[in-house]
Coordinates of C-alpha atoms in Angstrom, one line a residue:
Chain A
M1 CA 47.1 33.4 59.9
S2 CA 43.9 34.7 62.3
L3 CA 40.9 31.9 62.2
R4 CA 38.2 32.3 61.4
R5 CA 35.4 32.6 64.1
I6 CA 31.9 31.5 64.7
D7 CA 30.3 32.1 67.5
C8 CA 27.9 29.5 68.1
G9 CA 25.1 28.7 71.4
F10 CA 24.7 25.8 73.6
I11 CA 22.3 23.8 75.9
P12 CA 24.2 22.6 78.2
L13 CA 23.6 18.5 77.5
V14 CA 25.6 15.3 77.1
D15 CA 24.0 15.8 73.3
S16 CA 25.9 19.2 72.9
A17 CA 28.7 16.9 72.8
P18 CA 29.8 17.4 69.0
L19 CA 30.2 20.4 69.2
V20 CA 32.4 20.4 72.6
I21 CA 35.0 18.0 71.3
A22 CA 35.3 19.5 68.4
R23 CA 36.8 22.9 69.6
E24 CA 38.4 21.0 72.6
L25 CA 40.2 18.6 70.6
G26 CA 40.9 21.1 67.7
F27 CA 39.2 19.3 64.8
A28 CA 37.7 23.1 64.2
T29 CA 41.3 24.9 64.6
E30 CA 42.7 21.9 62.1
E31 CA 39.7 23.0 59.6
G32 CA 40.8 26.7 59.9
I33 CA 37.8 28.3 62.5
E34 CA 38.2 29.5 66.3
L35 CA 34.4 27.5 67.2
A36 CA 33.6 30.2 70.4
L37 CA 31.0 27.8 72.3
H38 CA 28.4 29.9 74.5
K39 CA 26.5 28.4 76.8
E40 CA 23.0 29.9 76.8
P41 CA 20.7 29.1 79.8
S42 CA 17.3 28.1 77.6
W43 CA 15.9 27.2 74.3
S44 CA 14.1 30.7 73.9
S45 CA 16.7 32.6 74.6
L46 CA 19.2 30.4 72.4
R47 CA 16.5 30.6 69.6
D48 CA 16.5 34.4 69.9
K49 CA 20.1 35.2 69.7
L50 CA 20.8 33.1 66.8
V51 CA 17.9 34.9 64.9
M52 CA 18.8 38.3 65.8
G53 CA 22.9 37.8 64.8
R54 CA 24.1 37.2 68.2
L55 CA 24.8 33.5 67.4
D56 CA 25.9 32.8 63.5
A57 CA 25.0 29.0 64.9
A58 CA 22.7 26.4 67.5
H59 CA 23.2 23.4 69.4
L60 CA 19.2 23.3 68.1
L61 CA 16.4 20.9 69.3
A62 CA 15.3 19.2 65.2
P63 CA 11.9 20.0 65.8
V64 CA 12.6 23.9 66.3
P65 CA 14.0 25.0 62.6
L66 CA 11.5 23.5 60.8
A67 CA 8.9 24.8 63.7
M68 CA 10.2 28.7 63.2
S69 CA 10.7 27.8 59.2
M70 CA 6.6 26.9 59.1
G71 CA 6.0 30.0 61.2
L72 CA 5.2 28.7 64.4
G73 CA 6.7 29.8 67.7
G74 CA 7.8 32.9 69.9
M75 CA 10.4 34.0 67.2
P76 CA 9.3 32.3 63.4
A77 CA 12.5 33.2 60.9
P78 CA 13.4 30.5 58.4
L79 CA 16.5 28.3 59.7
D80 CA 18.7 25.8 57.9
A81 CA 19.9 22.7 59.6
L82 CA 23.2 21.2 58.3
S83 CA 23.5 18.4 59.9
I84 CA 22.6 16.2 62.7
L85 CA 24.9 16.5 65.8
S86 CA 22.5 13.3 67.3
I87 CA 20.2 10.5 67.8
N88 CA 17.4 10.1 70.7
G89 CA 19.2 10.4 73.7
T90 CA 15.8 11.1 75.7
V91 CA 14.3 8.9 78.8
I92 CA 10.2 9.5 80.2
G93 CA 9.7 8.3 83.8
V94 CA 6.9 8.8 86.3
S95 CA 6.7 9.4 90.2
P96 CA 7.6 6.7 92.0
A97 CA 3.5 6.1 93.6
L98 CA 3.0 5.7 89.5
A99 CA 5.5 3.5 89.0
Q100 CA 4.3 1.8 91.7
K101 CA 0.5 1.7 90.9
M102 CA 1.9 0.1 87.1
R103 CA 3.5 -2.4 88.4
D104 CA 0.8 -3.4 90.8
A105 CA -1.1 -3.5 87.0
G106 CA 0.8 -6.2 86.2
L107 CA 3.8 -4.1 84.1
E108 CA 6.9 -5.7 84.2
A109 CA 9.7 -3.0 83.4
D110 CA 11.9 -4.0 81.2
L111 CA 12.9 -0.4 79.4
T112 CA 12.2 -1.5 76.1
D113 CA 8.3 -3.0 75.4
A114 CA 6.7 1.6 74.7
N115 CA 3.0 -1.1 73.6
A116 CA 3.1 -2.7 77.8
V117 CA 4.2 0.6 79.4
G118 CA 1.9 3.0 77.8
K119 CA -1.7 1.1 78.5
A120 CA -0.1 1.2 82.1
L121 CA 0.2 4.5 82.0
I122 CA -3.0 5.6 80.4
S123 CA -5.1 3.4 82.4
Q124 CA -3.1 3.6 85.6
A125 CA -2.7 8.3 85.4
Q126 CA -5.7 10.4 86.9
L127 CA -6.5 11.9 83.8
P128 CA -5.5 14.5 82.7
L129 CA -2.2 13.4 82.3
T130 CA 0.5 16.3 82.8
V131 CA 3.9 15.7 81.3
G132 CA 7.2 18.0 81.3
V133 CA 8.8 18.5 78.5
P134 CA 11.8 20.7 78.5
F135 CA 10.5 22.9 75.0
P136 CA 7.1 23.6 73.3
F137 CA 8.6 22.3 69.7
S138 CA 11.2 19.7 70.4
M139 CA 11.1 15.6 70.7
H140 CA 10.5 14.6 73.5
A141 CA 6.8 16.6 72.8
E142 CA 7.0 14.9 69.4
L143 CA 7.9 11.5 70.6
L144 CA 5.5 11.6 73.9
Y145 CA 1.6 12.5 70.7
Y146 CA 2.7 10.7 69.1
W147 CA 3.5 7.1 71.3
L148 CA 0.5 8.3 73.6
G149 CA -1.6 9.3 70.8
A150 CA -1.0 5.5 69.2
L151 CA -2.6 4.6 72.5
G152 CA -5.8 5.7 72.3
L153 CA -4.6 8.7 74.9
Q154 CA -6.4 12.5 74.0
A155 CA -5.1 15.3 73.6
P156 CA -4.9 18.2 74.8
Q157 CA -8.2 16.6 76.1
Q158 CA -6.6 13.5 78.2
L159 CA -3.0 14.7 77.7
N160 CA -1.6 17.8 78.8
V161 CA 2.5 18.8 77.8
R162 CA 3.9 21.2 80.1
T163 CA 7.2 23.4 79.4
V164 CA 9.9 22.6 82.6
P165 CA 13.8 23.1 81.7
P166 CA 16.0 19.6 81.8
P167 CA 17.7 20.9 85.6
L168 CA 14.2 21.7 87.2
M169 CA 12.5 18.9 86.2
A170 CA 13.2 16.9 89.2
D171 CA 12.1 19.1 91.5
A172 CA 8.4 19.3 89.3
I173 CA 8.6 16.4 89.9
A174 CA 9.0 16.2 93.1
A175 CA 6.2 19.3 93.9
G176 CA 4.3 17.2 92.5
E177 CA 3.1 19.8 89.1
I178 CA 3.9 17.2 86.6
D179 CA 3.6 13.1 86.8
A180 CA 5.6 12.2 84.3
F181 CA 8.9 13.9 82.0
C182 CA 10.7 12.8 78.7
V183 CA 14.1 14.9 79.3
G184 CA 17.4 14.0 77.7
E185 CA 20.1 12.2 79.8
P186 CA 21.5 12.9 82.1
W187 CA 18.9 14.6 83.6
G188 CA 16.3 11.4 84.3
S189 CA 18.7 9.2 85.8
L190 CA 19.6 12.1 88.7
A191 CA 15.7 12.9 88.3
A192 CA 15.6 8.8 89.0
Q193 CA 19.0 9.2 91.8
R194 CA 17.1 11.6 94.3
G195 CA 14.4 9.3 94.7
V196 CA 11.3 11.7 93.2
A197 CA 10.9 9.7 89.6
E198 CA 11.4 6.3 88.2
L199 CA 12.6 5.5 84.5
V200 CA 9.9 3.9 82.6
L201 CA 11.8 3.9 79.4
P202 CA 13.8 5.3 76.8
G203 CA 13.0 8.0 73.6
C204 CA 14.9 5.3 71.9
A205 CA 12.1 2.9 72.5
I206 CA 9.1 5.1 70.4
W207 CA 11.6 5.5 67.7
R208 CA 14.6 3.4 67.6
F209 CA 16.2 6.2 65.5
A210 CA 14.5 9.7 66.1
P211 CA 16.8 12.9 65.0
E212 CA 17.4 14.6 68.7
K213 CA 19.6 17.9 67.8
V214 CA 20.6 19.4 64.7
L215 CA 23.9 22.0 64.4
S216 CA 21.4 25.2 62.4
V217 CA 21.8 28.2 61.3
R218 CA 20.0 31.4 59.6
R219 CA 18.7 30.8 56.4
G220 CA 21.1 32.6 53.5
W221 CA 23.9 32.7 56.1
A222 CA 25.5 29.1 54.9
E223 CA 25.1 30.6 51.4
R224 CA 26.6 33.7 52.0
E225 CA 29.7 31.5 54.6
V226 CA 30.8 28.8 52.3
E227 CA 33.8 28.1 53.6
A228 CA 33.1 29.1 57.1
T229 CA 29.7 26.7 56.8
A230 CA 32.4 24.1 55.0
A231 CA 34.9 23.6 57.7
L232 CA 31.6 23.5 60.4
M233 CA 30.4 21.1 59.4
R234 CA 33.4 19.2 59.0
S235 CA 34.7 19.8 62.6
V236 CA 31.8 18.5 64.1
W237 CA 32.1 15.3 61.8
R238 CA 35.3 14.6 62.5
A239 CA 34.6 15.0 66.1
A240 CA 31.1 12.8 66.2
K241 CA 33.4 10.5 64.4
W242 CA 36.6 10.7 67.5
L243 CA 33.3 10.2 70.2
V244 CA 31.9 7.1 69.3
D245 CA 35.1 5.6 70.0
P246 CA 34.9 3.7 73.0
S247 CA 38.9 3.8 73.8
H248 CA 38.2 8.0 74.0
Q249 CA 35.1 7.6 76.6
M250 CA 36.6 8.4 79.4
A251 CA 38.7 11.9 77.9
A252 CA 35.3 13.1 76.3
A253 CA 33.0 12.4 79.1
E254 CA 35.6 14.5 81.3
I255 CA 35.6 17.2 78.4
V256 CA 32.3 17.2 78.8
A257 CA 31.5 17.3 82.3
S258 CA 33.6 20.2 82.6
E259 CA 33.4 24.2 84.5
P260 CA 33.1 25.1 81.3
Y261 CA 30.8 23.1 79.8
L262 CA 28.4 21.0 81.2
N263 CA 30.0 21.6 85.0
I264 CA 28.7 18.4 86.5
A265 CA 30.1 15.0 87.7
P266 CA 32.2 13.2 84.6
E267 CA 30.3 9.4 85.8
A268 CA 27.0 11.4 84.6
V269 CA 28.0 12.0 81.3
E270 CA 30.7 8.9 81.2
R271 CA 27.8 6.8 81.9
T272 CA 25.5 8.1 79.0
L273 CA 27.9 7.8 76.5
G274 CA 28.4 4.6 77.6
Q275 CA 24.5 4.0 76.4
S276 CA 23.4 3.5 80.1
V277 CA 20.7 5.2 82.6
V278 CA 19.8 5.1 86.2
V279 CA 16.2 3.9 86.8
D280 CA 15.5 4.3 90.5
R281 CA 16.5 5.2 93.4
S282 CA 18.3 2.1 94.4
G283 CA 21.0 3.2 91.9
L284 CA 20.3 0.3 89.6
V285 CA 21.9 1.0 86.4
R286 CA 20.7 -0.1 82.5
T287 CA 21.9 -0.6 80.2
V288 CA 19.6 0.5 76.7
P289 CA 21.1 0.2 73.2
G290 CA 20.7 3.5 70.9
L291 CA 20.1 5.7 73.9
I292 CA 22.4 8.2 72.6
E293 CA 23.8 8.2 69.4
F294 CA 25.9 10.3 67.0
F295 CA 27.7 8.9 64.6
D296 CA 27.0 5.4 63.1
C297 CA 24.4 4.5 60.7
A298 CA 24.5 7.2 59.0
A299 CA 23.1 9.7 61.9
T300 CA 24.8 13.0 61.2
F301 CA 23.6 13.0 57.8
P302 CA 20.3 15.8 57.4
W303 CA 17.5 12.5 56.1
R304 CA 14.2 15.4 54.8
S305 CA 12.2 11.8 55.5
Q306 CA 13.0 12.9 59.1
A307 CA 12.1 16.0 57.7
A308 CA 9.1 15.7 56.5
W309 CA 8.2 13.3 59.5
I310 CA 8.3 16.1 62.5
A311 CA 6.8 18.3 59.9
V312 CA 3.8 16.4 59.3
R313 CA 3.6 16.2 62.5
L314 CA 3.8 19.0 63.7
A315 CA 1.0 20.0 61.4
T316 CA -1.5 18.6 62.1
R317 CA -0.8 19.2 65.7
L318 CA -1.1 22.5 65.5
G319 CA -3.5 22.7 62.4
A320 CA -1.2 24.1 60.0
D321 CA -1.4 22.6 55.6
R322 CA 0.8 19.5 55.8
G323 CA 1.4 20.3 51.6
D324 CA 3.0 23.6 53.1
A325 CA 4.6 21.1 56.2
L326 CA 6.3 18.8 53.3
S327 CA 8.0 22.2 51.3
V328 CA 9.5 23.8 55.2
A329 CA 10.5 20.1 55.1
R330 CA 12.7 19.9 51.8
T331 CA 14.3 23.2 52.0
C332 CA 15.3 23.2 55.6
F333 CA 18.0 19.2 56.5
R334 CA 19.9 20.9 54.0
A335 CA 20.9 16.8 52.8
D336 CA 22.2 19.5 50.0
L337 CA 25.0 21.6 51.3
Y338 CA 25.5 17.9 53.7
R339 CA 26.5 16.3 50.3
D340 CA 28.9 19.8 49.3
H341 CA 30.5 20.2 51.9
M342 CA 31.3 16.3 53.0
K343 CA 33.2 15.1 50.0
G344 CA 36.7 13.9 50.4
L345 CA 36.5 13.2 54.7
G346 CA 35.6 9.1 53.9
A347 CA 32.0 10.7 55.1
A348 CA 28.9 8.3 54.1
L349 CA 26.5 9.8 51.4
P350 CA 23.8 8.1 50.2
S351 CA 22.2 8.0 47.4
A352 CA 19.5 9.5 48.4
S353 CA 18.2 12.4 50.6
E354 CA 15.1 10.9 51.9
K355 CA 13.6 7.9 53.3
L356 CA 11.2 5.8 54.8
E357 CA 11.1 5.7 58.5
G358 CA 10.2 3.2 60.5
G359 CA 11.1 0.5 57.9
L360 CA 14.5 -1.4 59.8
S361 CA 14.5 -3.6 62.3
E362 CA 18.7 -4.6 61.8
R363 CA 21.0 -2.3 60.5
I364 CA 21.7 -3.5 56.7
A365 CA 24.7 -2.4 54.3
V366 CA 23.0 0.2 51.7
A367 CA 23.5 1.4 47.9
A368 CA 25.9 4.9 49.1
V369 CA 27.7 7.4 46.3
Q370 CA 30.5 8.0 48.9
G371 CA 31.9 5.9 51.6
E372 CA 30.7 2.4 52.9
M373 CA 27.1 2.8 53.9
H374 CA 24.9 1.2 57.0
L375 CA 21.4 2.2 58.5
G376 CA 20.6 1.2 61.3
P377 CA 17.2 -0.3 63.6
D378 CA 14.9 2.6 63.2
R379 CA 11.3 1.0 64.2
F380 CA 8.4 3.1 65.5
F381 CA 7.1 1.1 68.1
D382 CA 3.5 0.7 66.6
G383 CA 5.2 -0.7 63.5
N384 CA 3.5 1.7 61.0
V385 CA 6.6 3.2 58.4
F386 CA 6.5 6.9 57.4
D387 CA 6.4 7.3 53.6
P388 CA 7.3 10.9 52.6
T389 CA 6.7 11.2 48.9
V390 CA 3.0 9.5 50.3
Chain B
M1 CA 16.1 49.0 90.3
I2 CA 13.2 47.3 87.6
V3 CA 11.0 47.3 89.2
D4 CA 11.2 51.7 90.2
G5 CA 12.2 52.1 87.1
L6 CA 9.0 50.5 85.8
R7 CA 6.9 52.3 87.9
E8 CA 7.4 55.4 86.7
A9 CA 7.1 55.0 82.8
G10 CA 3.5 54.9 83.5
D11 CA 0.8 53.9 85.6
F12 CA 0.7 50.1 86.3
E13 CA 0.1 46.8 89.1
L14 CA 2.9 44.9 89.3
S15 CA 3.9 42.0 89.9
V16 CA 7.4 40.3 90.6
I17 CA 7.7 36.7 90.8
G18 CA 11.1 35.9 93.2
D19 CA 10.3 32.0 93.2
V20 CA 10.5 30.2 90.1
T21 CA 7.8 27.0 91.5
G22 CA 4.7 26.8 90.7
L23 CA 5.8 30.1 87.9
A24 CA 2.9 28.8 85.9
R25 CA 0.1 28.5 88.3
Q26 CA 1.7 32.0 89.9
V27 CA 1.5 33.4 85.7
A28 CA -2.1 32.8 85.9
A29 CA -3.2 33.8 89.2
F30 CA -2.1 37.1 88.0
N31 CA -3.4 37.3 84.3
P32 CA -1.1 40.0 83.2
D33 CA -1.1 41.7 80.3
L34 CA 2.9 41.6 80.1
V35 CA 5.3 39.7 81.5
L36 CA 8.8 40.7 81.3
V37 CA 12.0 37.7 81.4
D38 CA 15.9 38.3 82.0
L39 CA 17.0 36.1 78.9
E40 CA 19.4 34.7 80.8
N41 CA 16.7 33.5 84.0
P42 CA 17.2 29.3 82.6
S43 CA 13.2 29.1 83.8
R44 CA 12.2 31.5 80.5
D45 CA 11.3 28.6 78.0
I46 CA 8.8 28.3 80.7
L47 CA 6.7 31.0 80.0
E48 CA 7.3 30.0 75.9
G49 CA 5.4 26.8 77.0
L50 CA 2.4 29.2 78.3
A51 CA 2.7 31.1 75.1
H52 CA 2.0 28.3 73.4
A53 CA -0.6 26.0 75.7
S54 CA -3.2 28.6 76.0
T55 CA -6.1 27.5 74.8
P56 CA -8.8 29.5 73.2
M57 CA -10.6 30.1 76.9
E58 CA -7.2 31.8 77.8
R59 CA -6.1 34.5 77.2
P60 CA -3.9 34.5 73.6
V61 CA -0.1 35.3 74.4
A62 CA 2.5 36.5 72.4
I63 CA 6.1 36.7 72.4
F64 CA 6.4 40.4 72.4
V65 CA 9.2 39.9 69.5
D66 CA 6.1 39.6 66.7
R67 CA 9.2 41.2 64.2
S68 CA 6.8 44.1 63.8
D69 CA 8.9 46.1 65.3
D70 CA 13.1 44.7 64.8
E71 CA 14.8 47.7 66.7
L72 CA 12.8 47.3 68.9
T73 CA 12.8 43.8 70.0
K74 CA 17.5 43.7 68.8
S75 CA 17.4 46.4 71.9
A76 CA 15.8 44.9 74.4
I77 CA 17.6 41.4 73.4
E78 CA 20.9 43.4 73.8
A79 CA 20.2 44.3 76.8
G80 CA 19.0 40.8 77.6
V81 CA 15.4 41.3 78.2
S82 CA 12.3 40.0 77.1
A83 CA 8.9 40.2 76.9
Y84 CA 5.5 38.4 76.7
V85 CA 2.4 40.2 75.6
V86 CA -1.0 39.4 75.5
A87 CA -2.2 39.4 71.7
G88 CA -3.9 42.7 70.5
L89 CA -2.5 45.1 73.8
Q90 CA -1.8 48.8 72.3
K91 CA 1.6 48.7 71.0
D92 CA 1.6 52.3 72.0
R93 CA 0.5 51.5 75.8
I94 CA 3.4 48.6 75.7
K95 CA 6.0 50.6 74.1
P96 CA 6.9 53.1 77.2
V97 CA 7.3 49.9 79.5
I98 CA 9.9 47.5 77.1
D99 CA 12.0 50.4 76.4
A100 CA 11.9 51.5 80.7
A101 CA 12.7 48.4 80.9
I102 CA 15.6 47.8 78.4
A103 CA 16.9 51.2 79.8
R104 CA 16.8 49.7 83.6
F105 CA 18.2 46.2 82.8
Q106 CA 21.9 47.5 80.6
M107 CA 21.7 50.0 83.6
F108 CA 21.2 46.2 85.6
S109 CA 23.9 43.9 84.0
R110 CA 26.7 46.6 84.1
I111 CA 26.5 47.2 88.0
R112 CA 25.9 42.9 88.1
K113 CA 28.9 42.4 86.2
E114 CA 31.0 45.4 88.3
L115 CA 29.6 43.2 91.0
D116 CA 31.4 40.0 89.7
A117 CA 34.5 41.5 89.0
T118 CA 35.3 42.9 92.1
K119 CA 33.9 40.0 94.5
A120 CA 36.0 38.2 92.1
A121 CA 39.4 40.1 92.4
L122 CA 38.2 39.6 97.4
A123 CA 37.9 36.2 96.4
E124 CA 41.5 35.8 94.8
R125 CA 43.1 39.0 96.6
K126 CA 41.8 36.4 100.4
L127 CA 43.5 33.6 98.4
I128 CA 47.2 34.7 97.8
D129 CA 47.6 36.6 101.5
R130 CA 46.1 32.7 102.6
A131 CA 49.3 31.6 100.7
K132 CA 51.6 34.5 101.8
G133 CA 51.1 33.7 105.7
L134 CA 51.4 30.1 104.1
V135 CA 54.7 31.0 103.1
M136 CA 55.8 32.5 105.3
S137 CA 55.0 30.8 108.5
A138 CA 57.1 27.5 106.6
R139 CA 59.9 29.8 105.4
G140 CA 60.4 31.8 107.9
L141 CA 60.7 34.5 104.8
S142 CA 59.0 38.2 105.3
E143 CA 56.0 38.8 104.1
E144 CA 57.6 41.1 100.5
E145 CA 59.7 37.7 100.7
A146 CA 56.6 35.4 100.0
Y147 CA 55.0 37.7 97.9
A148 CA 58.0 38.1 96.1
L149 CA 58.6 34.1 96.1
L150 CA 54.6 33.7 95.0
R151 CA 54.9 36.0 91.9
K152 CA 58.1 33.9 91.4
T153 CA 56.6 30.5 91.0
A154 CA 53.7 32.1 88.9
M155 CA 55.5 33.2 86.4
D156 CA 58.0 30.6 86.3
Q157 CA 54.9 28.0 85.6
G158 CA 52.9 30.5 83.6
K159 CA 50.1 30.8 86.0
K160 CA 48.3 33.3 87.6
M161 CA 49.2 34.7 90.8
S162 CA 46.3 33.6 92.1
E163 CA 46.2 29.5 90.7
V164 CA 49.8 29.1 92.3
A165 CA 48.1 30.3 95.5
E166 CA 45.3 28.1 95.1
A167 CA 46.9 25.0 94.4
L168 CA 48.9 25.7 98.2
V169 CA 46.0 26.6 99.9
T170 CA 44.3 23.9 98.7
A171 CA 48.1 21.2 99.2
A172 CA 47.8 23.2 103.0
D173 CA 43.8 22.4 104.0
L174 CA 45.1 18.8 103.3
L175 CA 47.9 17.8 104.8
K176 CA 46.9 19.6 108.1

């Protein structure tokens, strides 16, 4: 029997791991699909190929399907997010000179205190502060605007957010084109190792449980391709479950780092999977709890409240209508499909598809319609709680 | 080649950016009406960023694919080219440029593929030649015998001849 082929695009980042593992360890085949993975050179190319039907599915930055469904950006088109591929995984670095000034001003770098780091950054940087992010619509950009905005920095007057592809981030900060960056690992650690940047904060210190990448398809595809959609979602979920077993870390790193995928040293991937970063040129390694999550605490569930947070931030920042943004958020993150297709897999299914975002300091058990369900800490650094119903 | 093709399409001022460091600055300095970019170029997201970052003070830039002409957009993407156009630019003014770019990109990517394939074949042949030489001197075989042995080994192991040759050459280098 020939398998149904699904063409899925990805960008070579550690958080493409669930897709790579789904293919390489046969989870996709077991679910009855041939998962053909296509490495794409840029987010815009990946997006265009998905919209134009050259690809069936894509590894996308969580805000991209929302922005596109809201009619924003270069190629607006309605997209669905089927599930979350990864939580967190970004790091913020500054130039060594700026890091030194922040230290001289009394900052004790411990990678946890977003308040202290943000205040030191604002007071010591030359304004406007220029920060590199991988794409205009990205959690990197949203976290930066949220964090520095809450600390009083005005965008765009005092904050210049520029797009720089992750592999070029180290060069850009070395050349003085940007003062700081927010980028997905391993690119931050690699820049730190080169001595052109020092890491000052992980993204998870701004929002402890931020949806980072999603598995996305064109609107309508999931309805036309019911079996394929179910198989794709299930195989990626099983891959994520396999991926987070600590005994699989080394093997996972080897596979993800190999030539058809990231094509980098496996040590860099293994370090990220082990929740660690390289902070500076001395090679100092620090462990960051929650640096990147793939599975635990319902990480793969596409919460409508996460979508609402992102959509409201986009609408506020870009002057779109908040009500429209919220209605897009309700339809874009497909919690309904997740419930339909994950039955019988043992996936935890929460009793609601929305929750307060930012309300938890600790891991807790919550009501579930299927499976045992825990939610993890998800605080915002400023203690705000986002209620999608208000 | 692409530049020549575009010149033939009409009277335009052309500037080619080869070095992508400071791409944003270079684009701003030239202040173009239209930016064409290879879809496979990893720096494309920088242009995407510029298109969104334009403030009212600057000239607004829109991605060419404004969806008003899906066919043109689709053929551009198939050909591997993407274009960013200043908003308000006349459609009939850009269409010939895009058409020329599409045609040239198609030709260019065909030539590139041919070149890559030729290069790979050449590299494989060189590797097999080296391995053959190693077998000849180590086992005292003739050229035909050495080649036959490599081919048989590859078949027995279910590998490509170039893979067996590569393993042998690597091992020989290590043992030097």
